[in-house]
Short mmCIF file of C-alpha atoms and ligand atoms in Angstrom, two decimals:
data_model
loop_
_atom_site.label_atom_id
_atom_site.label_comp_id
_atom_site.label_asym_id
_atom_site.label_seq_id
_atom_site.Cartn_x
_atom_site.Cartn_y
_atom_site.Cartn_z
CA UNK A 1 206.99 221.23 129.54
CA UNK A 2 204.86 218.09 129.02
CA UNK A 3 206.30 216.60 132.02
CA UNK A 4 205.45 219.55 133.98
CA UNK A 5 201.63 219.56 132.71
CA UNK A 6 201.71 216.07 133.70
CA UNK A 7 202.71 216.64 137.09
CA UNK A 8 199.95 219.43 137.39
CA UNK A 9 197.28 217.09 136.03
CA UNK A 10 198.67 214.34 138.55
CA UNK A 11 198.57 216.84 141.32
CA UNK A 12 194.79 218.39 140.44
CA UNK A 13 193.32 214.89 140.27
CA UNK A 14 195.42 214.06 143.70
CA UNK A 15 193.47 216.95 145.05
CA UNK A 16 190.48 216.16 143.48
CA UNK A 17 190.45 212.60 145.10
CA UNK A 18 191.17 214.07 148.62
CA UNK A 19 188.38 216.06 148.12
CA UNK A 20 186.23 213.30 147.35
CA UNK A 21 187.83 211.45 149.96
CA UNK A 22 187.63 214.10 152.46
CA UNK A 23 183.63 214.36 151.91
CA UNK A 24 182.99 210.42 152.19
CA UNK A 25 185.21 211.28 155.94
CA UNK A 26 182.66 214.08 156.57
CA UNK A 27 179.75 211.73 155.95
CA UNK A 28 181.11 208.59 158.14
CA UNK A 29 181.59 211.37 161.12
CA UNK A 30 178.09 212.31 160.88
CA UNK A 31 176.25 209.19 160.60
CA UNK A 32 178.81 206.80 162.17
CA UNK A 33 179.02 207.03 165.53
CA UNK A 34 174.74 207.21 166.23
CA UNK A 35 175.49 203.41 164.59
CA UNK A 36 177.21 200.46 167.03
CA UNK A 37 177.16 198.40 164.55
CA UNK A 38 178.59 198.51 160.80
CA UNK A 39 178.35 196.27 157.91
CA UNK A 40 179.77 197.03 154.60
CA UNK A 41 178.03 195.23 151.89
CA UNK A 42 180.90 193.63 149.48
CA UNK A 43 180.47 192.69 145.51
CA UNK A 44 184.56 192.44 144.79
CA UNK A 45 183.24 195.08 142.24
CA UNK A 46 185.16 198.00 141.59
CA UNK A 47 183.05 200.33 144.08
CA UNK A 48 182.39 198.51 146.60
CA UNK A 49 186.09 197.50 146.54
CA UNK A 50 187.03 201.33 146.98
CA UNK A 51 184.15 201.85 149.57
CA UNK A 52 185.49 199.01 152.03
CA UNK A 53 189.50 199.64 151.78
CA UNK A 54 188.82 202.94 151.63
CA UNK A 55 187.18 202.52 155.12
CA UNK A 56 189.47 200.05 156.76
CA UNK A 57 192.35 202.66 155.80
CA UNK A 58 190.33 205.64 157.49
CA UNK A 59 189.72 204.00 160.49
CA UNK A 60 192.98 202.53 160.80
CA UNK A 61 195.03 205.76 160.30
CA UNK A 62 192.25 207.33 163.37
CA UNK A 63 190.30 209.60 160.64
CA UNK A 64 187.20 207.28 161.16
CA UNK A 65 186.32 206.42 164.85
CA UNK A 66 186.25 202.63 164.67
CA UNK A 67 182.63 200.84 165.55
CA UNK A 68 181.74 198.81 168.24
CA UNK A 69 181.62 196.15 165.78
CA UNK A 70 182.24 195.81 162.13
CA UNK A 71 181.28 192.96 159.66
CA UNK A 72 182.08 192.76 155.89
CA UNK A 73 179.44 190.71 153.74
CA UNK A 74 180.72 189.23 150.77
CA UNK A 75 177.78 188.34 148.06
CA UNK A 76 179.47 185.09 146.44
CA UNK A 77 177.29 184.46 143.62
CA UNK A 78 179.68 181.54 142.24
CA UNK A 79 179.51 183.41 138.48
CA UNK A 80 182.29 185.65 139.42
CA UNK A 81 184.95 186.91 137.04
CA UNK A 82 188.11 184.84 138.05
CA UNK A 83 190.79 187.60 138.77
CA UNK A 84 188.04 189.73 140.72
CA UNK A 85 186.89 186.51 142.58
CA UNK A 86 190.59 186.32 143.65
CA UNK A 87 191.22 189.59 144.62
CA UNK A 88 188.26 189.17 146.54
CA UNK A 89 190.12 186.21 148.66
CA UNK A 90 192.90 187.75 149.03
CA UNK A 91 190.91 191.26 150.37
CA UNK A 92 188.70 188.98 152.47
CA UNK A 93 191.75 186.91 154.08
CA UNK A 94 193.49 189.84 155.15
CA UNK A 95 190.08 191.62 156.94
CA UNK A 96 190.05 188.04 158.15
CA UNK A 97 194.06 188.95 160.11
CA UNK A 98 192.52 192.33 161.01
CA UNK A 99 190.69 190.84 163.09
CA UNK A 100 187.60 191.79 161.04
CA UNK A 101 183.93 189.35 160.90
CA UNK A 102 183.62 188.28 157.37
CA UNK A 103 180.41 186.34 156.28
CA UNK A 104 180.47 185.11 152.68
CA UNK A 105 176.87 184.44 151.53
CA UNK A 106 175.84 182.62 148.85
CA UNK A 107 172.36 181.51 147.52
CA UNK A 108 171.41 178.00 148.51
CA UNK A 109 172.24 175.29 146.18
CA UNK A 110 168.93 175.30 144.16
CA UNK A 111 169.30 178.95 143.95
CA UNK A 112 172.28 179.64 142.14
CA UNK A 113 172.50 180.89 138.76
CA UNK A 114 173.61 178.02 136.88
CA UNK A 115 171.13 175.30 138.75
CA UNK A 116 168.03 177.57 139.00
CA UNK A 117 168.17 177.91 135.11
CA UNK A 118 169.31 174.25 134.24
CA UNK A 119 168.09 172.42 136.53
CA UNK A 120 164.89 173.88 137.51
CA UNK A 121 164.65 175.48 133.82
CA UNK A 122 164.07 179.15 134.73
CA UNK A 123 165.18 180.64 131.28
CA UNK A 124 168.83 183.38 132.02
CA UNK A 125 167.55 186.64 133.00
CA UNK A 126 166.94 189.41 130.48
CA UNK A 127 166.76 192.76 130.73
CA UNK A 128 162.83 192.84 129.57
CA UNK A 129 160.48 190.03 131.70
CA UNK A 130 162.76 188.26 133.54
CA UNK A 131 165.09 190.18 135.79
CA UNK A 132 165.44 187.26 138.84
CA UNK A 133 169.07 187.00 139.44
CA UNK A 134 169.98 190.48 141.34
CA UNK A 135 167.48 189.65 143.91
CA UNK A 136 167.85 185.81 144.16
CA UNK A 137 171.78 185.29 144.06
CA UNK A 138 172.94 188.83 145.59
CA UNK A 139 170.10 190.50 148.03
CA UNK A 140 168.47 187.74 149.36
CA UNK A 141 171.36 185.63 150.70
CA UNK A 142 172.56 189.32 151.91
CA UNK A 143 169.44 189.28 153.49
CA UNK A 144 169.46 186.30 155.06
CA UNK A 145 172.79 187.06 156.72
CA UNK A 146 172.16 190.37 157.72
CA UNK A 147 168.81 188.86 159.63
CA UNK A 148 170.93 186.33 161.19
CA UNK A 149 173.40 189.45 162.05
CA UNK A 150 170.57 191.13 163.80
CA UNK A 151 169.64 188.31 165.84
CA UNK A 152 172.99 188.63 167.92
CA UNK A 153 173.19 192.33 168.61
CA UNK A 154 170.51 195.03 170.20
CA UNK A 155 169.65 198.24 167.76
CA UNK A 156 170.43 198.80 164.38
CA UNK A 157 173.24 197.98 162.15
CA UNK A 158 174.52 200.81 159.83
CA UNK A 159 175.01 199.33 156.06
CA UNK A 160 177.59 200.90 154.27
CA UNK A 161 177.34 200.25 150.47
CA UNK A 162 179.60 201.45 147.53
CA UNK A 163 176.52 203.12 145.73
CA UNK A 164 178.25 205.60 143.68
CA UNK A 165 176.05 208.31 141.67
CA UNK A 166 179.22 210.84 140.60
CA UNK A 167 179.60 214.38 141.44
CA UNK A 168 177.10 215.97 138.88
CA UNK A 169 174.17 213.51 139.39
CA UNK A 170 174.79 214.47 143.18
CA UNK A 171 174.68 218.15 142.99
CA UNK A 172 171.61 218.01 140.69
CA UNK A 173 169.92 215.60 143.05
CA UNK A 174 169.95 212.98 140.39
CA UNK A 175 170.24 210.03 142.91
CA UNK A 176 168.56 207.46 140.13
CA UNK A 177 169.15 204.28 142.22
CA UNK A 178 169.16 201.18 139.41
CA UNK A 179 171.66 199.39 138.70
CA UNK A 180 174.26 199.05 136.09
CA UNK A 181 173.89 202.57 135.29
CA UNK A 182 176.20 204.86 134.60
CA UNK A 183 178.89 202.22 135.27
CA UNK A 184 177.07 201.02 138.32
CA UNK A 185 177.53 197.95 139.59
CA UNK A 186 175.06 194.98 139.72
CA UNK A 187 172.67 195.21 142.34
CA UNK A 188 174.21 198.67 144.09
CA UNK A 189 171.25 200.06 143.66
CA UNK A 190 169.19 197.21 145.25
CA UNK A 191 171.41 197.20 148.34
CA UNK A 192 170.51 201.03 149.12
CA UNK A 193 166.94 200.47 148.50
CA UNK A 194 165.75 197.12 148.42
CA UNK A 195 167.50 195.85 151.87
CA UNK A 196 165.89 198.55 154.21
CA UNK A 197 162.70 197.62 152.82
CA UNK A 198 162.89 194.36 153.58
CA UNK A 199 160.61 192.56 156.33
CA UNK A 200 163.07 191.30 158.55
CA UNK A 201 165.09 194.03 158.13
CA UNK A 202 162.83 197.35 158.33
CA UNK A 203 163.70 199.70 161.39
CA UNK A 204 166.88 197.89 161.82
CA UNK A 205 168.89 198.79 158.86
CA UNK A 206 170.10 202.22 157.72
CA UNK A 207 172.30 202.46 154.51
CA UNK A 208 175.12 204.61 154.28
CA UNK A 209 176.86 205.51 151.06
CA UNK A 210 180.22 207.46 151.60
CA UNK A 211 181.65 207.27 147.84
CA UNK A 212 177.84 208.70 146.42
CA UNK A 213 179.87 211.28 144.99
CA UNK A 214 182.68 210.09 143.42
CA UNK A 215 183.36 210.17 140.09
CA UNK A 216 184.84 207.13 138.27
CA UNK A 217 188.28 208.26 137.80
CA UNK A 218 188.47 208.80 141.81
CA UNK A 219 187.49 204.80 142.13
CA UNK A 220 190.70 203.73 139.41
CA UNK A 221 192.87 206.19 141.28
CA UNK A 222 191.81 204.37 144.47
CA UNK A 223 192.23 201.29 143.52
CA UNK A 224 195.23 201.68 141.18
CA UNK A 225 197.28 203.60 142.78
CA UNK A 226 196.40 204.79 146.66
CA UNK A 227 195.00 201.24 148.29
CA UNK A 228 197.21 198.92 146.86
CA UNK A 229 200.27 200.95 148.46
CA UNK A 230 201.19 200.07 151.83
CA UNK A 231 200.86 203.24 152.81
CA UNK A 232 197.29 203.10 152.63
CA UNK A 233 197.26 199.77 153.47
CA UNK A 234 198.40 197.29 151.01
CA UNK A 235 194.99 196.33 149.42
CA UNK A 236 195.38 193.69 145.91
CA UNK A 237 193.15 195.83 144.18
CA UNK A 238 195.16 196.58 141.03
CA UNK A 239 193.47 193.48 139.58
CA UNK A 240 190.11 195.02 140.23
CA UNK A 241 190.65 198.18 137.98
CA UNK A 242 192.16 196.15 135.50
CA UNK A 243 189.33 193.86 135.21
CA UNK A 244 187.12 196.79 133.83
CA UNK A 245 189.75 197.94 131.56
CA UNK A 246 191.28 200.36 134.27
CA UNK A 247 191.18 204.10 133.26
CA UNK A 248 190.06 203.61 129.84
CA UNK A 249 186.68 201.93 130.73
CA UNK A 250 185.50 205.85 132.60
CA UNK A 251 181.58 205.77 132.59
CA UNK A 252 181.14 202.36 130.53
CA UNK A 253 178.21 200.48 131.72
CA UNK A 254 180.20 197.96 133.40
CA UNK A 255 177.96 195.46 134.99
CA UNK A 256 180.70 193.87 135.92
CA UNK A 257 179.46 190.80 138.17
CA UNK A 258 178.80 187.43 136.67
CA UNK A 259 180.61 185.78 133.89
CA UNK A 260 178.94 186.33 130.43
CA UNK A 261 176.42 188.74 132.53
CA UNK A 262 172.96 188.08 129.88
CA UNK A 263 172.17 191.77 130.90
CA UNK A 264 175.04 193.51 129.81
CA UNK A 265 174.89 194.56 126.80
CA UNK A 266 178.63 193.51 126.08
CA UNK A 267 181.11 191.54 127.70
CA UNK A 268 183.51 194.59 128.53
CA UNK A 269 184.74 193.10 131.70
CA UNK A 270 185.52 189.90 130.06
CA UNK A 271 187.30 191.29 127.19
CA UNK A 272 189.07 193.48 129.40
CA UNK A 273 190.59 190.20 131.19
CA UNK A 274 191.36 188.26 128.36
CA UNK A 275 193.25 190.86 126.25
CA UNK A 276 195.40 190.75 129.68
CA UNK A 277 198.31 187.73 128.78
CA UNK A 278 198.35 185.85 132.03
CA UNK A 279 194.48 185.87 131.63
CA UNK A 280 194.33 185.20 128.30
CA UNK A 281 193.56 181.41 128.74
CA UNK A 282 190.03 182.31 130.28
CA UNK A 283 188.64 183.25 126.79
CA UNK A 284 186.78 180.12 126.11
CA UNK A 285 184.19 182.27 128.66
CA UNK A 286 183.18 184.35 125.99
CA UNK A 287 181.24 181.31 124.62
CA UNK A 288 178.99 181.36 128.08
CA UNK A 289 176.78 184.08 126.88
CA UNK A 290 175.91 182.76 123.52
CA UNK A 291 174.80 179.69 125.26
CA UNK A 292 172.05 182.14 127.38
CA UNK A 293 170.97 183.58 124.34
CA UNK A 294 170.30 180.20 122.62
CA UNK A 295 168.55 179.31 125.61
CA UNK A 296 166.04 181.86 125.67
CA UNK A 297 164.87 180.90 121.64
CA UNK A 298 161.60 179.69 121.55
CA UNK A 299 162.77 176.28 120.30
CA UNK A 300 164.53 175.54 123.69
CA UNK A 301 161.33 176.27 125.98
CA UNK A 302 157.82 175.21 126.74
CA UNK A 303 154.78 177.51 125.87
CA UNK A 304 151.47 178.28 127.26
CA UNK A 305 148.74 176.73 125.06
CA UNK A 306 146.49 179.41 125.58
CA UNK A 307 145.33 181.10 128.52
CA UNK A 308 146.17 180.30 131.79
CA UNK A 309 143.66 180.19 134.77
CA UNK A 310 145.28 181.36 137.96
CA UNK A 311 144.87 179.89 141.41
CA UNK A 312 143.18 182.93 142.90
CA UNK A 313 140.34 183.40 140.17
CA UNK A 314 140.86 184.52 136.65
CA UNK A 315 143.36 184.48 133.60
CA UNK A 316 146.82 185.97 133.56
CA UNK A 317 147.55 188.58 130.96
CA UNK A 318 149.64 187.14 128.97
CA UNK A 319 148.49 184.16 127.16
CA UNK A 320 150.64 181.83 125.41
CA UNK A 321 153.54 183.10 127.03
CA UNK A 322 157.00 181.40 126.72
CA UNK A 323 158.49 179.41 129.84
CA UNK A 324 161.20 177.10 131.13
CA UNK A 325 163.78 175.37 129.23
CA UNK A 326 163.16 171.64 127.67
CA UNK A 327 165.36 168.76 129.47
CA UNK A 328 167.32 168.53 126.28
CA UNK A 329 168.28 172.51 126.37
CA UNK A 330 169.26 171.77 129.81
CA UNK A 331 171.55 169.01 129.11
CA UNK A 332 172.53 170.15 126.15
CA UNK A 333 173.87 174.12 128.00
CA UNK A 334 175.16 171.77 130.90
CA UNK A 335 177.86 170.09 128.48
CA UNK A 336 178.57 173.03 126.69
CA UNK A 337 179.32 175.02 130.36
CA UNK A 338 181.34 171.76 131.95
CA UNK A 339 183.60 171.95 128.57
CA UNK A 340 183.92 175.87 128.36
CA UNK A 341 185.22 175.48 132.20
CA UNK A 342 187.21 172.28 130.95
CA UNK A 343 188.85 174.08 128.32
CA UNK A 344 189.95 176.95 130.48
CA UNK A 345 191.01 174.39 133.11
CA UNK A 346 193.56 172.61 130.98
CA UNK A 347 195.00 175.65 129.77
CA UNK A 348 195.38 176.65 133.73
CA UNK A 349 196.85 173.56 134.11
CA UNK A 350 199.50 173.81 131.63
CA UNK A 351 199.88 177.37 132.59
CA UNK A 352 200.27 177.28 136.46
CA UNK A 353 197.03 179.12 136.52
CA UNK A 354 194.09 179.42 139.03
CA UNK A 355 191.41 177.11 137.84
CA UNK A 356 187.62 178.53 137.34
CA UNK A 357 185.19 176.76 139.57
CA UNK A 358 181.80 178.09 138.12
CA UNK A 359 180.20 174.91 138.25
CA UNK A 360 181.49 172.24 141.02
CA UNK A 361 180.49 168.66 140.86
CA UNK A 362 177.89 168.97 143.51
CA UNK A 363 176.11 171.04 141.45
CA UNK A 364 176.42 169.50 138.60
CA UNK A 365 175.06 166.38 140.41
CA UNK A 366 172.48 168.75 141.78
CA UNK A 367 170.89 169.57 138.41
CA UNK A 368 170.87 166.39 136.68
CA UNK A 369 169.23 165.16 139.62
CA UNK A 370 166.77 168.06 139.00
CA UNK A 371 166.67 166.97 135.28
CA UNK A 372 165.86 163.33 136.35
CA UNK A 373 163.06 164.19 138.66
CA UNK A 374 161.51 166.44 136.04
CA UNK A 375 161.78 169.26 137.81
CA UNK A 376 159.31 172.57 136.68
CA UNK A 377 159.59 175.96 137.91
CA UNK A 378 155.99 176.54 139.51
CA UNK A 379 152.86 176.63 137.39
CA UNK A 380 154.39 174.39 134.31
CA UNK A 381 154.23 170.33 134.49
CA UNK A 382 155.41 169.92 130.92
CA UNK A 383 152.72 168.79 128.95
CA UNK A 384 152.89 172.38 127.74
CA UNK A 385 153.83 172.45 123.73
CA UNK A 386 157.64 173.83 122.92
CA UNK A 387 157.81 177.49 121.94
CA UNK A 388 158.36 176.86 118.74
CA UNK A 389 154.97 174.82 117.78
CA UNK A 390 153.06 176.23 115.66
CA UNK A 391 149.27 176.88 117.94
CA UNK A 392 146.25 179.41 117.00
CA UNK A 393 146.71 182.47 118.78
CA UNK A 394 145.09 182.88 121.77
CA UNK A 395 143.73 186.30 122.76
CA UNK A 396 143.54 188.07 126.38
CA UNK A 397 139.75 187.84 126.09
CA UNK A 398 139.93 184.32 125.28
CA UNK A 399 139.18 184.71 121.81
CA UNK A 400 140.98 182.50 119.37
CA UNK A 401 142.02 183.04 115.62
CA UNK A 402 142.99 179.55 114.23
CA UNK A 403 146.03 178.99 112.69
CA UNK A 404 146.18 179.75 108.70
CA UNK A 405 148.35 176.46 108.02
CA UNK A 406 149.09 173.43 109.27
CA UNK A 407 152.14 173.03 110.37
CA UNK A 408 152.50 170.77 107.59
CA UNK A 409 152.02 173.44 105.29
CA UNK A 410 155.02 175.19 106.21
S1 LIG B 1 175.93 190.58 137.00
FE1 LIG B 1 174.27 190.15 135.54
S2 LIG B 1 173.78 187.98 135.79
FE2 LIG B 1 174.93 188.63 137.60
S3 LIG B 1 173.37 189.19 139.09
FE3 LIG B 1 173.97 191.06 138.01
S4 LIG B 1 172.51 191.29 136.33
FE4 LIG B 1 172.37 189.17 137.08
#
């Protein structure tokens, strides 16, 4: 009896998915062929995993009429959780014997996560002030590359992204397009949005998202089962689904993306991976986001004094406020980082495991020479006092109240 109510429940949500799938066909015949050109814009996340093997399968088996041409754009922001990084490769590689363009982008050296904040200082990201990474290691290089795309072909390319909004939010015309919602992943959102928008890009780019409607379950079902058999053509994305805690993880906020992510609000992805045995040796990882919180204490940064004129005229609003990290906080995050990787890199060793390359030695060349040449983000020299000093308060008006005590009375 239970057996048989398990094969019913595997045979609804079989139906279900060809349903889902079946739509996401419906919408690639409508607004395919008007497009030469397709892109597919890949995170190694779990949905835009499904979106682009879901394609390659459609179009090989004749359901999809294949475009003129087709590119896949990887977003490499070098922060990448190891076993989705290498299912990645291994998805990559084998567009790469399809005979499919791949273009992995990446942010240019001074860019990337781990040298913008330590060696130009830029404190992590939060979810508050300071949301700069989306943009700056995921849509811009995208951007870039798409531009450079452009260049070489006549019309418009069509951009198909794994955006993913689930069935309900789609019949109630709930399209909220942010990220990290709702189990979103980082920077979905942007892609649908922000890229059309873009100057280089506007009038030239149309975004397509076949999977809008799919629920979560469809995505592990995809991924777990249905792509990774030959049948549907072989795809290594078992790893993926595992790497948000497969089935279990449903609607989590996954924000799955960067190691030690200073936006999510836990590390689920991580934990996920390490509670896996041959993974287990990455867990030194979970010390990386501590180290962005530490950074962001007032202790570790520079502060404005009081208010600060700006070039064109005027004061900004927000006097006194906290900035970049001090040289010491820099070097001090840098060791921590290099021995978090070193740790995990010994264990691989031992182990026969892949290594994690999260910071290489050219970067970490590239931000001490940032450190030595007392490097600033724009509009801070550091003369400014640390965060922590104790200053009168300085007012938007420009009023002042004077401190109570001296900071030796404290
Ligand atoms: S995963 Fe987190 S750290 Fe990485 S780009 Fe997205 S929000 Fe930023």
């Amino acid at each position: 009896m239970i057996a048989a109510q398990h094969h019913l429940f595997e045979n609804d949500r079989r139906l279900v998915l060809e349903e889902a799938i079946e739509l996401t066909v419906q919408s690639l015949q409508a607004y395919g062929p008007t497009h030469e050109h397709w892109g597919i814009a890949y995170s190694g996340g779990k949905d835009s995993s499904a979106t682009l093997t879901l394609i390659m399968w459609l179009i090989e088996t004749g359901r999809v009429a294949k475009p003129k041409t087709l590119s896949v754009f990887y977003a490499d922001t070098r922060m990448e959780l190891l076993p989705l990084a290498i299912a990645a490769d291994l998805i990559l590689a084998k567009l790469r014997t399809m005979g499919i363009a791949v273009h992995v982008v990446r942010a240019p050296m001074d860019k990337r996560f781990l040298v913008y904040i330590l060696g130009r200082g830029v404190p992590p990201p939060n979810n508050n002030t300071l949301r700069w990474c989306t943009r700056q290691i995921k849509i811009d290089p995208m951007q870039a590359a798409l531009e450079h795309e452009l260049d070489g072909i006549d019309g418009q390319i069509l951009m198909i992204t794994g955006v993913r909004q689930g069935e309900s939010a789609v019949r109630d015309r709930r399209i909220e397009m942010s990220c990290g919602k709702d189990g979103a992943e980082c920077g979905q959102g942007w892609y649908q949005k922000v890229l059309p928008e873009a100057t280089g890009l506007r009038g030239r780019l149309a975004t397509l998202a076949p999977i809008l409607h799919w629920r979560v379950c469809h995505v592990w079902d995809w991924l777990n089962f249905y792509a990774p058999n030959a049948q549907y053509g072989g795809w290594a994305t078992r790893t993926i689904a595992a790497a948000y805690g497969g089935d279990e993880a449903e609607e989590i906020n996954a924000r799955t993306g960067c190691v030690g992510c200073p936006l999510a609000q836990k590390d689920n992805a991580l934990d996920a991976i390490v509670a896996q045995p041959d993974w287990a040796y990455l867990a030194p990882l979970k010390g990386i986001r501590p180290i962005y919180r530490h950074l962001r204490e007032p202790a570790n940064r520079l502060r404005k004094p009081g208010r600060e004129a700006l070039k064109g005229g005027g004061f900004s609003k927000n006097p006194q406020r906290m900035g970049p990290l001090t040289f010491a906080a820099r070097l001090d995050a840098l060791d921590h980082i290099l021995a978090i990787q070193g740790a995990c890199n010994e264990a691989a060793i031992r182990l026969g495991r892949p290594l994690v390359d999260m910071l290489n030695s050219e970067e970490e060349a590239r931000i001490r020479e940032l450190i030595t040449a007392k490097t600033w983000p724009e509009r801070w020299d550091g003369t400014e006092p640390i965060g922590d000093a104790v200053l009168d308060t300085v007012y938007r008006d420009g009023s002042v109240q004077p401190q109570l005590f001296s900071a030796e009375d404290l």
